[in-house]
Coordinates of C-alpha atoms in Angstrom, one line a residue:
M1 CA -28.8 -2.8 0.7
A2 CA -30.8 -2.5 4.0
S3 CA -30.3 0.4 6.3
T4 CA -27.8 0.2 9.1
D5 CA -30.6 0.1 11.6
D6 CA -31.6 -3.4 10.4
K7 CA -30.4 -6.6 12.0
V8 CA -29.1 -9.8 10.5
I9 CA -28.7 -13.2 12.1
L10 CA -25.4 -15.0 11.7
K11 CA -25.7 -18.8 12.2
S12 CA -22.5 -20.6 13.3
S13 CA -21.5 -24.1 12.1
E14 CA -23.1 -25.6 15.2
G15 CA -26.4 -23.8 14.4
E16 CA -26.1 -21.1 17.1
C17 CA -27.6 -17.8 16.0
F18 CA -26.3 -14.3 16.7
E19 CA -28.4 -11.2 16.0
V20 CA -26.1 -8.5 14.8
D21 CA -26.5 -4.9 13.6
M22 CA -26.1 -4.5 9.9
A23 CA -23.3 -2.0 10.5
V24 CA -21.3 -4.7 12.2
A25 CA -22.2 -7.5 9.8
C26 CA -21.2 -5.5 6.8
H27 CA -17.6 -5.5 7.9
L28 CA -17.6 -9.2 7.1
Q29 CA -17.3 -9.1 3.3
I30 CA -18.8 -12.6 2.7
V31 CA -21.9 -11.6 4.8
K32 CA -22.1 -8.3 2.9
S33 CA -22.0 -10.1 -0.4
V34 CA -24.7 -12.6 0.6
L35 CA -27.0 -9.8 1.8
E36 CA -26.5 -7.9 -1.4
D37 CA -27.2 -11.0 -3.4
C38 CA -30.4 -11.6 -1.4
E39 CA -31.5 -7.9 -1.4
G40 CA -35.3 -7.7 -1.2
S41 CA -35.6 -11.0 0.6
S42 CA -37.1 -11.0 4.0
D43 CA -34.8 -13.8 5.1
K44 CA -31.9 -12.2 7.0
V45 CA -30.1 -15.3 8.2
V46 CA -26.6 -15.9 7.0
S47 CA -25.2 -19.4 7.6
L48 CA -21.5 -19.4 8.4
F49 CA -21.0 -23.1 7.6
V50 CA -17.4 -23.4 8.7
V51 CA -17.2 -20.9 11.5
E52 CA -17.6 -22.1 15.1
A53 CA -19.8 -20.2 17.5
K54 CA -16.9 -19.1 19.7
Y55 CA -15.2 -17.4 16.8
V56 CA -18.5 -15.8 15.6
A57 CA -18.9 -14.3 19.1
M58 CA -15.3 -13.0 19.1
I59 CA -15.6 -11.5 15.6
I60 CA -18.9 -9.8 16.6
E61 CA -17.4 -8.4 19.8
Y62 CA -14.4 -7.1 17.8
Y63 CA -16.5 -5.4 15.1
K64 CA -19.0 -4.0 17.6
T65 CA -16.2 -2.2 19.3
Y66 CA -14.7 -1.3 15.9
V67 CA -18.0 0.4 14.8
E68 CA -18.4 2.2 18.2
L69 CA -14.8 3.5 18.0
E70 CA -15.3 4.6 14.4
E71 CA -18.4 6.6 15.4
K72 CA -16.9 8.0 18.5
H73 CA -13.7 9.2 16.9
E74 CA -14.8 10.5 13.6
E75 CA -12.6 13.6 14.1
G76 CA -9.5 11.6 14.8
G77 CA -7.9 9.2 17.2
F78 CA -9.6 6.2 15.8
E79 CA -6.5 4.3 14.9
E80 CA -4.8 4.8 18.3
K81 CA -7.9 3.7 20.2
L82 CA -8.4 0.7 17.8
K83 CA -4.8 -0.4 18.4
E84 CA -5.3 -0.2 22.2
F85 CA -8.5 -2.2 22.0
E86 CA -6.9 -4.8 19.6
K87 CA -3.9 -5.3 21.9
Q88 CA -6.2 -5.8 25.0
F89 CA -8.7 -8.0 23.1
L90 CA -6.2 -10.3 21.3
E91 CA -3.7 -10.8 24.2
Q92 CA -6.4 -12.7 26.2
I93 CA -6.8 -15.3 23.4
D94 CA -4.5 -18.3 23.5
K95 CA -2.5 -19.5 20.5
I96 CA -4.9 -22.4 19.6
E97 CA -7.9 -20.0 19.5
L98 CA -5.8 -17.4 17.6
K99 CA -5.1 -20.0 14.9
G100 CA -8.8 -20.8 14.6
L101 CA -9.8 -17.2 14.7
V102 CA -7.4 -16.2 11.9
M103 CA -9.0 -19.0 9.7
A104 CA -12.5 -17.7 10.6
V105 CA -11.7 -14.1 9.8
N106 CA -10.0 -15.1 6.6
Y107 CA -13.0 -17.1 5.5
L108 CA -15.4 -14.2 6.3
N109 CA -13.0 -11.8 4.6
A110 CA -12.9 -9.4 7.5
P111 CA -9.7 -7.4 6.7
A112 CA -9.3 -5.2 9.8
M113 CA -9.5 -8.1 12.2
F114 CA -7.5 -10.4 9.9
D115 CA -4.6 -7.8 10.0
A116 CA -4.9 -7.5 13.8
V117 CA -4.8 -11.3 14.4
C118 CA -2.0 -11.8 11.9
T119 CA 0.0 -9.1 13.6
T120 CA -0.5 -10.7 17.0
I121 CA 0.5 -14.1 15.6
A122 CA 3.6 -12.6 14.0
K123 CA 4.6 -11.1 17.4
H124 CA 4.3 -14.5 19.0
I125 CA 6.7 -16.1 16.6
E126 CA 9.1 -13.1 16.0
N127 CA 12.7 -14.1 16.7
K128 CA 11.7 -17.6 17.6
S129 CA 13.5 -20.8 16.6
V130 CA 12.3 -23.1 13.8
E131 CA 11.4 -25.7 16.4
Y132 CA 9.2 -23.2 18.2
V133 CA 7.4 -22.1 15.0
R134 CA 6.9 -25.7 14.0
E135 CA 5.4 -26.4 17.4
Y136 CA 3.3 -23.2 17.4
F137 CA 1.7 -24.1 14.0
G138 CA 1.7 -27.9 14.5
I139 CA 4.1 -28.5 11.6
V140 CA 5.8 -31.9 11.4
N141 CA 9.5 -31.7 10.5
D142 CA 9.9 -33.8 7.4
F143 CA 13.6 -33.1 6.8
T144 CA 16.2 -35.7 7.6
P145 CA 18.9 -34.6 10.1
E146 CA 21.3 -34.2 7.2
E147 CA 19.0 -32.0 5.1
E148 CA 18.2 -29.8 8.1
A149 CA 22.0 -29.4 8.9
Q150 CA 22.6 -28.4 5.3
I151 CA 19.8 -25.9 5.3
R152 CA 21.0 -24.4 8.6
E153 CA 24.5 -24.1 7.1
E154 CA 23.4 -22.5 3.8
H155 CA 21.1 -20.1 5.6
R156 CA 23.1 -19.4 8.8
W157 CA 22.2 -15.7 8.6
A158 CA 18.5 -16.6 9.2
Y159 CA 19.3 -17.9 12.6
D160 CA 21.1 -14.7 13.8
G161 CA 19.1 -13.0 16.7
V162 CA 16.8 -16.0 17.2
N163 CA 15.8 -16.3 20.9
D164 CA 16.2 -19.5 22.9
D165 CA 12.6 -20.4 23.4

């Protein structure tokens, strides 16, 4: 594989190109696999066919910081600093973009960011009503009122501690 001083170009679904350090790009397992498969090739453009430019930019920003923190805190403290950064970074992203972002990081197989985004989404829906979760994810209720009443009765315990949205 190429040295970490090298650059790679990530091309979004809209055709926008982002030049990225190899150390950052290799955190995206799909990109790493493509680069390994094309080792020896002078072409260092990886097309991300289903990832929009706004998500590519967010992912790059996250992993640039991740790599910087990793280098800066080799002796310890990395996890704490990363958690602080993730909280600050992800709380500024609205729920619609979070849903798109989780799909993008899942596609790119970027485990650290995937975990962070999923944790953020989980916090958004924690102790929320079924109606809130449906609205959050855009899920249509396909139960009849009778079916829903039966489910609520059978699983009454699941509604304990649920917040009024």
